[in-house]
């Protein structure tokens, strides 16, 4: 079901457009004040009719502090639309006939926070009460999150007269006749939170939306990662959507790009970034303050990083052979698309140590979108796009690679398939590679995204062959192919290679 939300003039938000993911588990993050809390309240309204009243207390007084008289919340669900505004008494829907579509988007909507409430049975209550093993799914869930087997011995009891369920873990030692237990009173804060969360998530309804707020919940970073993986499994098995809010760098670094949603608020205009690299979502780099690099180079993707790292090795090796042994330490960071790289380059000055020189190395195909057009004498200045504005302000810190990595390798193969097939064999030590002329030239005649995608398929196919023959990972084989590309460029275009590397690494 297609669900889109638009928020205008609400608290710190002037404009925000959010497409709700149809299914899967996603990390939702962003700086404090970016609009996450307001967005979560708007999402929660699809399950609870009074969500606005409790989530936007400013509605009690439409003027003054937190006034929301101009706020509009718009839902589009399967091409039907309804908007809500505050009318001094309540939030009213327009058109009223569509007010029910909001509740039809998901089978259920739950807003879950870390609940550390303890149910503590007394010693007297333990006597004579039947103790039953807790649900197997809950025991497995807890064992997986905490990487243990102690929850195999998790029991539950119904407390008479209190209408409550308490949990116990049996701690009887081998050989002891009298059984002993410890109750929730002895559980850690993290264990309690995960147990309460598990009890709710294990009852997910097919097609539901689950918002998990304050995900850290006193958990060790490794437990946070394992908990998210368990939530992913549950979403897959039930076709549900889970949005997990967090500022945990460990968790953000552990999930795939497609699972990261980052909100950025620029003077009220909130941009929703998806499929971003962790460095961009964190808006900082994990640098050792005592050993910060001399150079930080921001790139678009893993292939570009592999190329830049190999270029750095070549440059430093040449410098050392010329008697220069004191060289700047360099770190390459993957950020995302060219616009994200340029934004990050601009913003990073506020959190990267001043002694660290920051540069961007962009793929060749981004140059046409970043470099402003030439202005003819007497002509009015053109309106620049955002990438062109960002590039113009920082062009001394930006270098364009001589190719888009995968396209560059495929161009080599297309120019002389026999030569470079043998060159790759020799460079990687992988014999009997199958690189046909049709494979080498599959990208010829294509352009833009179609060409890049075709080249990525070709490089992946060759990397898979190398990995199989050498018992390598595919990542290692892919890195070797990028190193081969740099080596060929370094050999055949020395002057340009040294010029670009000088700008990046000197």
Tab-separated table of C-alpha atoms in Angstrom:
chain	number	residue	atom	x	y	z
A	1	UNK	CA	0.000	0.000	0.000
A	2	UNK	CA	1.451	3.354	-1.080
A	3	UNK	CA	1.477	5.849	1.802
A	4	UNK	CA	2.861	9.376	1.602
A	5	UNK	CA	2.852	12.004	4.354
A	6	UNK	CA	3.360	15.761	3.936
A	7	UNK	CA	3.872	18.068	6.920
A	8	UNK	CA	3.923	21.872	6.687
A	9	UNK	CA	4.463	24.568	9.348
A	10	UNK	CA	4.588	22.191	12.301
A	11	UNK	CA	7.083	23.084	15.047
A	12	UNK	CA	10.531	23.136	13.389
A	13	UNK	CA	9.161	21.789	10.098
A	14	UNK	CA	8.221	24.081	7.216
A	15	UNK	CA	8.009	21.251	4.691
A	16	UNK	CA	8.586	17.508	4.957
A	17	UNK	CA	7.521	14.781	2.514
A	18	UNK	CA	7.864	11.169	3.685
A	19	UNK	CA	7.042	8.002	1.754
A	20	UNK	CA	6.401	5.234	4.279
A	21	UNK	CA	8.348	2.090	3.355
A	22	UNK	CA	5.938	-0.744	2.441
A	23	UNK	CA	7.771	-3.421	4.437
A	24	UNK	CA	11.087	-4.162	6.139
A	25	UNK	CA	13.068	-2.815	9.086
A	26	UNK	CA	14.604	0.656	8.795
A	27	UNK	CA	16.816	2.873	10.946
A	28	UNK	CA	15.440	6.418	11.168
A	29	UNK	CA	18.019	8.961	12.300
A	30	UNK	CA	18.986	12.611	12.114
A	31	UNK	CA	20.309	15.426	14.261
A	32	UNK	CA	18.329	16.655	17.258
A	33	UNK	CA	15.586	19.009	16.085
A	34	UNK	CA	15.382	17.543	12.578
A	35	UNK	CA	11.681	16.675	12.967
A	36	UNK	CA	11.808	12.980	13.897
A	37	UNK	CA	9.455	13.265	16.883
A	38	UNK	CA	6.825	15.162	14.895
A	39	UNK	CA	7.071	12.661	12.042
A	40	UNK	CA	6.646	9.739	14.452
A	41	UNK	CA	3.508	11.344	15.904
A	42	UNK	CA	2.072	11.786	12.407
A	43	UNK	CA	2.839	8.141	11.613
A	44	UNK	CA	1.263	7.026	14.899
A	45	UNK	CA	-1.959	8.848	13.971
A	46	UNK	CA	-2.566	6.078	11.417
A	47	UNK	CA	-3.257	3.770	14.346
A	48	UNK	CA	-4.413	6.016	17.205
A	49	UNK	CA	-7.002	8.742	16.647
A	50	UNK	CA	-5.830	10.937	19.566
A	51	UNK	CA	-2.141	10.912	18.558
A	52	UNK	CA	-2.175	14.612	17.570
A	53	UNK	CA	-3.758	15.714	20.838
A	54	UNK	CA	-1.098	13.955	22.923
A	55	UNK	CA	1.834	14.449	20.551
A	56	UNK	CA	1.282	18.139	19.794
A	57	UNK	CA	0.363	19.736	23.120
A	58	UNK	CA	0.773	23.153	21.525
A	59	UNK	CA	-2.654	22.542	20.115
A	60	UNK	CA	-4.160	23.619	23.422
A	61	UNK	CA	-3.262	27.211	22.530
A	62	UNK	CA	-2.938	28.014	18.854
A	63	UNK	CA	-1.019	31.224	19.460
A	64	UNK	CA	2.130	31.963	21.423
A	65	UNK	CA	4.623	29.233	22.263
A	66	UNK	CA	4.234	26.096	20.135
A	67	UNK	CA	1.239	27.569	18.293
A	68	UNK	CA	0.172	25.295	15.437
A	69	UNK	CA	-2.553	27.334	13.785
A	70	UNK	CA	-0.821	27.162	10.368
A	71	UNK	CA	0.130	23.478	10.542
A	72	UNK	CA	-1.195	21.078	7.911
A	73	UNK	CA	-0.745	17.316	7.930
A	74	UNK	CA	-1.537	15.602	4.647
A	75	UNK	CA	-1.931	11.869	3.962
A	76	UNK	CA	-2.116	10.203	0.568
A	77	UNK	CA	-3.014	6.522	0.833
A	78	UNK	CA	-3.522	4.519	-2.360
A	79	UNK	CA	-4.175	7.750	-4.278
A	80	UNK	CA	-6.856	8.921	-1.836
A	81	UNK	CA	-6.080	12.085	0.098
A	82	UNK	CA	-7.007	13.737	3.368
A	83	UNK	CA	-5.481	16.671	5.270
A	84	UNK	CA	-5.722	17.746	8.917
A	85	UNK	CA	-5.636	21.222	10.427
A	86	UNK	CA	-6.213	22.463	13.968
A	87	UNK	CA	-9.418	24.522	14.305
A	88	UNK	CA	-8.890	25.842	17.882
A	89	UNK	CA	-10.828	22.899	19.292
A	90	UNK	CA	-9.654	19.778	17.511
A	91	UNK	CA	-7.805	18.515	14.455
A	92	UNK	CA	-10.333	18.315	11.622
A	93	UNK	CA	-10.129	16.380	8.377
A	94	UNK	CA	-10.678	17.716	4.849
A	95	UNK	CA	-12.572	16.188	3.137
A	96	UNK	CA	-14.389	14.534	6.045
A	97	UNK	CA	-15.494	11.718	3.761
A	98	UNK	CA	-11.849	10.571	3.524
A	99	UNK	CA	-11.075	10.744	7.250
A	100	UNK	CA	-11.169	6.956	7.613
A	101	UNK	CA	-8.490	6.243	5.025
A	102	UNK	CA	-5.818	7.122	7.596
A	103	UNK	CA	-6.747	4.094	9.672
A	104	UNK	CA	-6.811	1.769	6.656
A	105	UNK	CA	-3.148	2.095	5.720
A	106	UNK	CA	-1.811	-0.580	8.093
A	107	UNK	CA	-3.329	-3.565	9.864
A	108	UNK	CA	-2.170	-2.052	13.167
A	109	UNK	CA	0.188	0.704	14.263
A	110	UNK	CA	2.135	0.474	17.532
A	111	UNK	CA	4.489	3.024	19.077
A	112	UNK	CA	6.938	1.108	21.265
A	113	UNK	CA	9.410	2.517	23.761
A	114	UNK	CA	11.816	0.780	26.087
A	115	UNK	CA	9.639	-0.385	28.994
A	116	UNK	CA	11.636	-1.389	32.059
A	117	UNK	CA	8.685	-1.963	34.400
A	118	UNK	CA	9.343	-4.841	36.780
A	119	UNK	CA	6.816	-7.347	38.092
A	120	UNK	CA	8.249	-8.577	41.381
A	121	UNK	CA	6.635	-11.612	43.006
A	122	UNK	CA	6.962	-12.005	46.773
A	123	UNK	CA	8.499	-15.086	48.323
A	124	UNK	CA	5.047	-16.168	49.489
A	125	UNK	CA	3.602	-15.841	45.986
A	126	UNK	CA	6.277	-18.141	44.597
A	127	UNK	CA	5.130	-20.978	46.852
A	128	UNK	CA	2.646	-23.300	45.261
A	129	UNK	CA	2.273	-21.373	42.010
A	130	UNK	CA	2.673	-23.300	38.778
A	131	UNK	CA	5.739	-22.213	36.859
A	132	UNK	CA	5.479	-22.605	33.094
A	133	UNK	CA	8.249	-22.216	30.541
A	134	UNK	CA	7.898	-18.872	28.776
A	135	UNK	CA	6.922	-18.924	25.114
A	136	UNK	CA	9.644	-20.536	23.027
A	137	UNK	CA	9.663	-17.609	20.601
A	138	UNK	CA	10.346	-15.164	23.446
A	139	UNK	CA	13.116	-17.339	24.878
A	140	UNK	CA	14.779	-17.648	21.473
A	141	UNK	CA	14.387	-13.900	20.872
A	142	UNK	CA	16.131	-13.020	24.157
A	143	UNK	CA	18.882	-15.609	23.651
A	144	UNK	CA	19.606	-14.239	20.169
A	145	UNK	CA	19.754	-10.599	21.280
A	146	UNK	CA	22.007	-11.265	24.290
A	147	UNK	CA	24.024	-14.102	22.693
A	148	UNK	CA	23.356	-16.489	25.556
A	149	UNK	CA	21.370	-19.571	26.465
A	150	UNK	CA	20.301	-18.524	29.954
A	151	UNK	CA	16.811	-17.642	28.761
A	152	UNK	CA	16.242	-21.315	27.941
A	153	UNK	CA	15.337	-21.434	31.651
A	154	UNK	CA	12.915	-18.477	31.549
A	155	UNK	CA	9.616	-19.286	33.262
A	156	UNK	CA	6.397	-17.371	33.790
A	157	UNK	CA	3.873	-17.369	36.639
A	158	UNK	CA	0.445	-15.779	36.977
A	159	UNK	CA	0.221	-13.870	40.250
A	160	UNK	CA	-3.043	-14.544	42.028
A	161	UNK	CA	-5.131	-11.513	42.878
A	162	UNK	CA	-2.874	-9.148	40.973
A	163	UNK	CA	-3.683	-10.161	37.402
A	164	UNK	CA	-0.002	-9.905	36.482
A	165	UNK	CA	2.494	-12.207	34.826
A	166	UNK	CA	5.962	-12.385	36.366
A	167	UNK	CA	9.063	-13.945	34.865
A	168	UNK	CA	11.732	-16.001	36.589
A	169	UNK	CA	14.968	-17.633	35.538
A	170	UNK	CA	15.869	-20.933	37.124
A	171	UNK	CA	19.368	-20.909	38.587
A	172	UNK	CA	19.414	-24.375	40.193
A	173	UNK	CA	22.904	-25.841	40.027
A	174	UNK	CA	23.587	-29.372	38.855
A	175	UNK	CA	23.123	-31.762	41.757
A	176	UNK	CA	20.965	-29.446	43.850
A	177	UNK	CA	17.572	-30.872	44.793
A	178	UNK	CA	15.865	-27.636	45.805
A	179	UNK	CA	15.112	-25.384	42.865
A	180	UNK	CA	16.212	-21.768	43.097
A	181	UNK	CA	15.197	-18.784	41.002
A	182	UNK	CA	15.851	-15.154	40.370
A	183	UNK	CA	13.050	-12.828	39.376
A	184	UNK	CA	12.708	-9.722	37.234
A	185	UNK	CA	14.068	-7.767	40.177
A	186	UNK	CA	17.507	-9.129	39.258
A	187	UNK	CA	17.188	-8.578	35.496
A	188	UNK	CA	19.311	-5.835	33.984
A	189	UNK	CA	17.613	-2.736	32.569
A	190	UNK	CA	18.485	-3.856	29.030
A	191	UNK	CA	17.119	-7.370	29.591
A	192	UNK	CA	13.829	-5.988	30.870
A	193	UNK	CA	13.473	-3.585	27.950
A	194	UNK	CA	14.148	-6.265	25.364
A	195	UNK	CA	11.801	-8.748	27.068
A	196	UNK	CA	8.928	-6.221	27.086
A	197	UNK	CA	9.680	-5.241	23.488
A	198	UNK	CA	9.885	-8.877	22.414
A	199	UNK	CA	6.496	-9.662	23.959
A	200	UNK	CA	4.932	-7.012	21.700
A	201	UNK	CA	6.943	-7.553	18.530
A	202	UNK	CA	6.446	-11.316	18.562
A	203	UNK	CA	2.731	-10.622	18.149
A	204	UNK	CA	3.182	-8.527	15.000
A	205	UNK	CA	0.134	-8.494	12.732
A	206	UNK	CA	0.710	-9.050	9.020
A	207	UNK	CA	0.924	-5.656	7.313
A	208	UNK	CA	1.441	-3.677	10.529
A	209	UNK	CA	3.569	-0.596	11.208
A	210	UNK	CA	5.808	-0.660	14.287
A	211	UNK	CA	7.669	2.394	15.559
A	212	UNK	CA	10.443	1.588	18.030
A	213	UNK	CA	11.681	4.738	19.739
A	214	UNK	CA	14.813	5.218	21.869
A	215	UNK	CA	16.291	2.026	20.513
A	216	UNK	CA	19.511	2.125	22.557
A	217	UNK	CA	17.614	1.124	25.721
A	218	UNK	CA	20.711	0.610	27.908
A	219	UNK	CA	21.965	-2.051	25.518
A	220	UNK	CA	25.531	-2.911	24.622
A	221	UNK	CA	26.233	-1.940	20.968
A	222	UNK	CA	26.533	-5.613	19.971
A	223	UNK	CA	23.112	-6.312	21.509
A	224	UNK	CA	21.623	-3.340	19.632
A	225	UNK	CA	22.829	-4.835	16.362
A	226	UNK	CA	21.493	-8.304	17.189
A	227	UNK	CA	18.133	-6.827	18.266
A	228	UNK	CA	17.762	-5.002	14.967
A	229	UNK	CA	18.511	-8.242	13.087
A	230	UNK	CA	15.772	-9.998	15.045
A	231	UNK	CA	13.352	-7.206	14.127
A	232	UNK	CA	14.382	-7.594	10.472
A	233	UNK	CA	13.538	-11.304	10.619
A	234	UNK	CA	10.126	-10.583	12.146
A	235	UNK	CA	9.344	-7.964	9.480
A	236	UNK	CA	10.271	-10.405	6.718
A	237	UNK	CA	8.087	-13.179	8.095
A	238	UNK	CA	5.057	-10.909	8.619
A	239	UNK	CA	5.399	-8.385	5.753
A	240	UNK	CA	5.494	-5.582	8.322
A	241	UNK	CA	7.267	-2.239	8.477
A	242	UNK	CA	9.411	-1.282	11.479
A	243	UNK	CA	10.958	2.159	11.920
A	244	UNK	CA	13.655	2.177	14.583
A	245	UNK	CA	14.857	5.594	15.755
A	246	UNK	CA	18.416	5.786	16.996
A	247	UNK	CA	21.578	7.851	17.383
A	248	UNK	CA	23.698	4.734	17.911
A	249	UNK	CA	26.724	4.921	15.613
A	250	UNK	CA	27.337	1.194	16.125
A	251	UNK	CA	23.885	0.304	14.869
A	252	UNK	CA	23.937	2.768	11.969
A	253	UNK	CA	27.295	1.417	10.803
A	254	UNK	CA	26.004	-2.175	10.929
A	255	UNK	CA	22.912	-1.929	8.722
A	256	UNK	CA	22.728	-1.873	4.947
A	257	UNK	CA	22.408	1.403	3.046
A	258	UNK	CA	18.890	0.548	1.918
A	259	UNK	CA	17.836	0.326	5.582
A	260	UNK	CA	18.976	3.843	6.564
A	261	UNK	CA	16.616	6.853	6.465
A	262	UNK	CA	18.237	10.170	7.390
A	263	UNK	CA	16.362	13.426	8.066
A	264	UNK	CA	18.128	16.739	7.517
A	265	UNK	CA	16.489	20.025	8.540
A	266	UNK	CA	17.720	23.150	6.751
A	267	UNK	CA	15.806	26.132	8.184
A	268	UNK	CA	12.604	24.084	8.295
A	269	UNK	CA	12.976	22.413	4.895
A	270	UNK	CA	13.374	18.757	5.869
A	271	UNK	CA	15.018	16.491	3.299
A	272	UNK	CA	14.546	12.736	3.633
A	273	UNK	CA	17.646	10.861	2.459
A	274	UNK	CA	17.411	7.144	1.743
A	275	UNK	CA	19.995	4.593	0.721
A	276	UNK	CA	22.798	6.667	2.260
A	277	UNK	CA	26.139	5.511	3.583
A	278	UNK	CA	26.572	5.403	7.373
A	279	UNK	CA	29.128	8.250	7.373
A	280	UNK	CA	26.549	10.572	5.844
A	281	UNK	CA	23.865	9.503	8.315
A	282	UNK	CA	26.201	9.942	11.271
A	283	UNK	CA	27.382	13.357	10.051
A	284	UNK	CA	30.724	12.691	11.675
A	285	UNK	CA	33.639	10.336	11.188
A	286	UNK	CA	34.927	7.888	13.740
A	287	UNK	CA	38.325	9.510	14.097
A	288	UNK	CA	40.841	8.851	16.805
A	289	UNK	CA	41.368	12.293	18.310
A	290	UNK	CA	44.927	11.424	19.194
A	291	UNK	CA	45.716	10.258	15.676
A	292	UNK	CA	43.564	12.213	13.230
A	293	UNK	CA	44.535	11.796	9.555
A	294	UNK	CA	46.255	14.639	7.742
A	295	UNK	CA	43.977	14.161	4.732
A	296	UNK	CA	40.307	13.176	4.595
A	297	UNK	CA	38.992	12.332	1.148
A	298	UNK	CA	35.252	11.932	0.632
A	299	UNK	CA	34.055	9.709	-2.226
A	300	UNK	CA	30.757	8.458	-3.668
A	301	UNK	CA	30.966	4.681	-3.237
A	302	UNK	CA	33.120	1.668	-2.380
A	303	UNK	CA	34.586	1.401	-5.897
A	304	UNK	CA	35.794	5.011	-5.747
A	305	UNK	CA	37.277	4.390	-2.293
A	306	UNK	CA	39.187	1.364	-3.588
A	307	UNK	CA	40.541	3.432	-6.481
A	308	UNK	CA	41.544	6.375	-4.272
A	309	UNK	CA	43.234	4.077	-1.753
A	310	UNK	CA	45.257	2.472	-4.578
A	311	UNK	CA	46.118	5.912	-5.983
A	312	UNK	CA	47.376	6.905	-2.536
A	313	UNK	CA	49.644	3.837	-2.394
A	314	UNK	CA	51.071	4.630	-5.833
A	315	UNK	CA	51.637	8.280	-4.949
A	316	UNK	CA	53.320	7.496	-1.640
A	317	UNK	CA	55.484	4.824	-3.244
A	318	UNK	CA	56.681	7.297	-5.894
A	319	UNK	CA	57.341	9.960	-3.240
A	320	UNK	CA	59.337	7.508	-1.140
A	321	UNK	CA	61.421	6.463	-4.169
A	322	UNK	CA	62.270	10.138	-4.662
A	323	UNK	CA	63.592	10.392	-1.116
A	324	UNK	CA	60.470	11.820	0.536
A	325	UNK	CA	59.754	9.646	3.575
A	326	UNK	CA	57.511	11.926	5.651
A	327	UNK	CA	54.088	11.693	4.053
A	328	UNK	CA	50.636	12.807	5.228
A	329	UNK	CA	48.332	10.126	6.663
A	330	UNK	CA	45.232	9.732	4.499
A	331	UNK	CA	41.761	8.353	5.179
A	332	UNK	CA	39.064	7.806	2.550
A	333	UNK	CA	35.390	7.933	3.566
A	334	UNK	CA	32.392	6.782	1.516
A	335	UNK	CA	29.557	9.315	1.710
A	336	UNK	CA	27.085	8.756	-1.154
A	337	UNK	CA	26.063	10.538	-4.360
A	338	UNK	CA	27.975	13.567	-5.640
A	339	UNK	CA	25.515	16.034	-4.088
A	340	UNK	CA	25.776	14.294	-0.699
A	341	UNK	CA	29.584	14.355	-0.955
A	342	UNK	CA	29.611	18.100	-1.669
A	343	UNK	CA	27.168	18.798	1.171
A	344	UNK	CA	29.232	16.703	3.540
A	345	UNK	CA	32.448	18.425	2.475
A	346	UNK	CA	30.865	21.788	3.317
A	347	UNK	CA	29.451	20.638	6.648
A	348	UNK	CA	32.466	18.633	7.816
A	349	UNK	CA	34.437	21.771	8.619
A	350	UNK	CA	32.458	22.055	11.860
A	351	UNK	CA	33.509	18.684	13.267
A	352	UNK	CA	36.740	17.617	11.554
A	353	UNK	CA	39.937	18.841	13.298
A	354	UNK	CA	41.224	22.055	11.751
A	355	UNK	CA	44.623	20.496	10.953
A	356	UNK	CA	42.981	17.858	8.750
A	357	UNK	CA	42.719	18.859	5.107
A	358	UNK	CA	39.403	17.824	3.557
A	359	UNK	CA	38.984	16.915	-0.121
A	360	UNK	CA	36.340	15.327	-2.357
A	361	UNK	CA	37.141	12.914	-5.195
A	362	UNK	CA	34.073	12.644	-7.434
A	363	UNK	CA	33.399	10.195	-10.264
A	364	UNK	CA	33.994	11.544	-13.770
A	365	UNK	CA	30.314	11.369	-14.740
A	366	UNK	CA	29.361	13.822	-11.988
A	367	UNK	CA	31.425	16.625	-13.524
A	368	UNK	CA	28.694	17.716	-15.944
A	369	UNK	CA	26.263	18.149	-13.033
A	370	UNK	CA	28.664	20.004	-10.730
A	371	UNK	CA	30.675	22.421	-12.879
A	372	UNK	CA	28.686	25.586	-13.731
A	373	UNK	CA	28.270	26.442	-17.430
A	374	UNK	CA	30.597	28.937	-19.047
A	375	UNK	CA	29.055	32.415	-19.060
A	376	UNK	CA	29.345	34.258	-22.361
A	377	UNK	CA	30.433	37.892	-22.159
A	378	UNK	CA	27.438	40.148	-21.595
A	379	UNK	CA	25.064	37.262	-20.872
A	380	UNK	CA	23.124	37.169	-17.561
A	381	UNK	CA	24.464	34.735	-14.976
A	382	UNK	CA	22.596	31.406	-15.048
A	383	UNK	CA	20.659	30.014	-12.095
A	384	UNK	CA	22.884	27.371	-10.549
A	385	UNK	CA	21.678	24.014	-9.304
A	386	UNK	CA	22.469	22.977	-5.728
A	387	UNK	CA	25.464	20.808	-6.801
A	388	UNK	CA	26.794	23.678	-8.915
A	389	UNK	CA	26.462	26.097	-5.988
A	390	UNK	CA	28.224	23.678	-3.639
A	391	UNK	CA	30.991	23.013	-6.160
A	392	UNK	CA	31.527	26.723	-6.869
A	393	UNK	CA	32.107	27.431	-3.175
A	394	UNK	CA	34.528	24.523	-2.719
A	395	UNK	CA	36.114	23.848	-6.102
A	396	UNK	CA	39.653	24.089	-4.731
A	397	UNK	CA	38.789	21.072	-2.549
A	398	UNK	CA	37.226	18.979	-5.324
A	399	UNK	CA	38.962	16.642	-7.774
A	400	UNK	CA	37.247	14.598	-10.491
A	401	UNK	CA	38.544	11.086	-11.069
A	402	UNK	CA	39.530	10.317	-14.683
A	403	UNK	CA	36.689	7.778	-14.917
A	404	UNK	CA	33.651	6.427	-13.163
A	405	UNK	CA	35.365	3.317	-11.736
A	406	UNK	CA	33.344	0.410	-13.176
A	407	UNK	CA	32.870	2.248	-16.475
A	408	UNK	CA	36.615	2.913	-16.632
A	409	UNK	CA	37.427	-0.789	-16.251
A	410	UNK	CA	34.840	-1.804	-18.862
A	411	UNK	CA	36.214	0.808	-21.276
A	412	UNK	CA	39.659	-0.782	-20.905
A	413	UNK	CA	38.253	-4.218	-21.676
A	414	UNK	CA	36.262	-2.921	-24.646
A	415	UNK	CA	39.353	-1.221	-26.150
A	416	UNK	CA	41.527	-4.343	-26.051
A	417	UNK	CA	39.778	-7.362	-24.571
A	418	UNK	CA	42.618	-9.822	-25.163
A	419	UNK	CA	45.288	-7.573	-23.602
A	420	UNK	CA	43.324	-6.678	-20.487
A	421	UNK	CA	41.889	-10.142	-19.984
A	422	UNK	CA	45.480	-11.387	-19.779
A	423	UNK	CA	46.453	-8.374	-17.667
A	424	UNK	CA	43.726	-9.128	-15.104
A	425	UNK	CA	44.725	-12.807	-15.027
A	426	UNK	CA	48.336	-11.878	-14.323
A	427	UNK	CA	47.446	-9.178	-11.796
A	428	UNK	CA	45.054	-11.383	-9.780
A	429	UNK	CA	46.620	-14.794	-10.363
A	430	UNK	CA	43.265	-16.168	-11.502
A	431	UNK	CA	43.627	-18.479	-14.508
A	432	UNK	CA	41.017	-19.336	-17.134
A	433	UNK	CA	38.799	-16.290	-16.745
A	434	UNK	CA	35.875	-16.121	-19.153
A	435	UNK	CA	35.703	-12.533	-20.413
A	436	UNK	CA	33.999	-12.604	-23.789
A	437	UNK	CA	33.933	-9.739	-26.247
A	438	UNK	CA	30.176	-9.501	-25.736
A	439	UNK	CA	30.649	-9.127	-21.961
A	440	UNK	CA	33.455	-6.581	-22.376
A	441	UNK	CA	31.366	-4.440	-24.744
A	442	UNK	CA	27.927	-4.838	-23.140
A	443	UNK	CA	27.967	-1.198	-22.022
A	444	UNK	CA	28.987	0.293	-25.358
A	445	UNK	CA	26.259	2.542	-26.787
A	446	UNK	CA	24.571	3.023	-23.434
A	447	UNK	CA	24.740	6.178	-21.336
A	448	UNK	CA	23.991	7.497	-17.867
A	449	UNK	CA	22.543	5.138	-15.286
A	450	UNK	CA	21.952	2.344	-17.823
A	451	UNK	CA	25.644	2.331	-18.712
A	452	UNK	CA	26.763	2.411	-15.059
A	453	UNK	CA	24.417	-0.429	-14.127
A	454	UNK	CA	25.609	-2.559	-17.043
A	455	UNK	CA	29.245	-1.952	-16.097
A	456	UNK	CA	28.539	-2.875	-12.476
A	457	UNK	CA	27.036	-6.174	-13.652
A	458	UNK	CA	30.082	-6.873	-15.817
A	459	UNK	CA	32.565	-6.079	-13.037
A	460	UNK	CA	30.576	-8.169	-10.554
A	461	UNK	CA	30.582	-11.133	-12.945
A	462	UNK	CA	34.368	-10.932	-13.412
A	463	UNK	CA	34.933	-10.428	-9.669
A	464	UNK	CA	32.818	-13.500	-8.917
A	465	UNK	CA	34.962	-15.595	-11.278
A	466	UNK	CA	38.164	-14.353	-9.627
A	467	UNK	CA	36.781	-14.958	-6.133
A	468	UNK	CA	35.798	-18.534	-7.024
A	469	UNK	CA	39.144	-19.409	-8.598
A	470	UNK	CA	41.271	-17.789	-5.860
A	471	UNK	CA	39.050	-18.665	-2.874
A	472	UNK	CA	38.679	-14.946	-2.186
A	473	UNK	CA	35.661	-12.949	-1.139
A	474	UNK	CA	33.916	-11.079	-3.939
A	475	UNK	CA	34.832	-7.814	-2.207
A	476	UNK	CA	38.527	-8.678	-2.326
A	477	UNK	CA	38.264	-9.582	-6.022
A	478	UNK	CA	36.418	-6.325	-6.755
A	479	UNK	CA	39.152	-4.366	-4.964
A	480	UNK	CA	41.788	-6.122	-7.101
A	481	UNK	CA	39.975	-5.077	-10.282
A	482	UNK	CA	39.899	-1.445	-9.147
A	483	UNK	CA	43.616	-1.662	-8.351
A	484	UNK	CA	44.244	-2.978	-11.864
A	485	UNK	CA	42.336	-0.006	-13.316
A	486	UNK	CA	44.483	2.446	-11.327
A	487	UNK	CA	47.690	0.642	-12.302
A	488	UNK	CA	46.843	0.882	-16.011
A	489	UNK	CA	45.951	4.564	-15.686
A	490	UNK	CA	49.112	5.272	-13.706
A	491	UNK	CA	51.211	3.614	-16.421
A	492	UNK	CA	49.559	5.096	-19.497
A	493	UNK	CA	48.684	8.613	-18.305
A	494	UNK	CA	51.494	9.470	-15.893
A	495	UNK	CA	51.321	13.250	-16.046
A	496	UNK	CA	47.563	13.424	-15.332
A	497	UNK	CA	47.881	10.743	-12.659
A	498	UNK	CA	50.595	12.643	-10.794
A	499	UNK	CA	48.708	15.919	-11.113
A	500	UNK	CA	45.475	14.507	-9.633
A	501	UNK	CA	47.307	12.584	-6.900
A	502	UNK	CA	49.339	15.660	-6.020
A	503	UNK	CA	46.141	17.636	-5.415
A	504	UNK	CA	44.673	14.861	-3.292
A	505	UNK	CA	47.610	13.677	-1.203
A	506	UNK	CA	50.260	16.425	-0.964
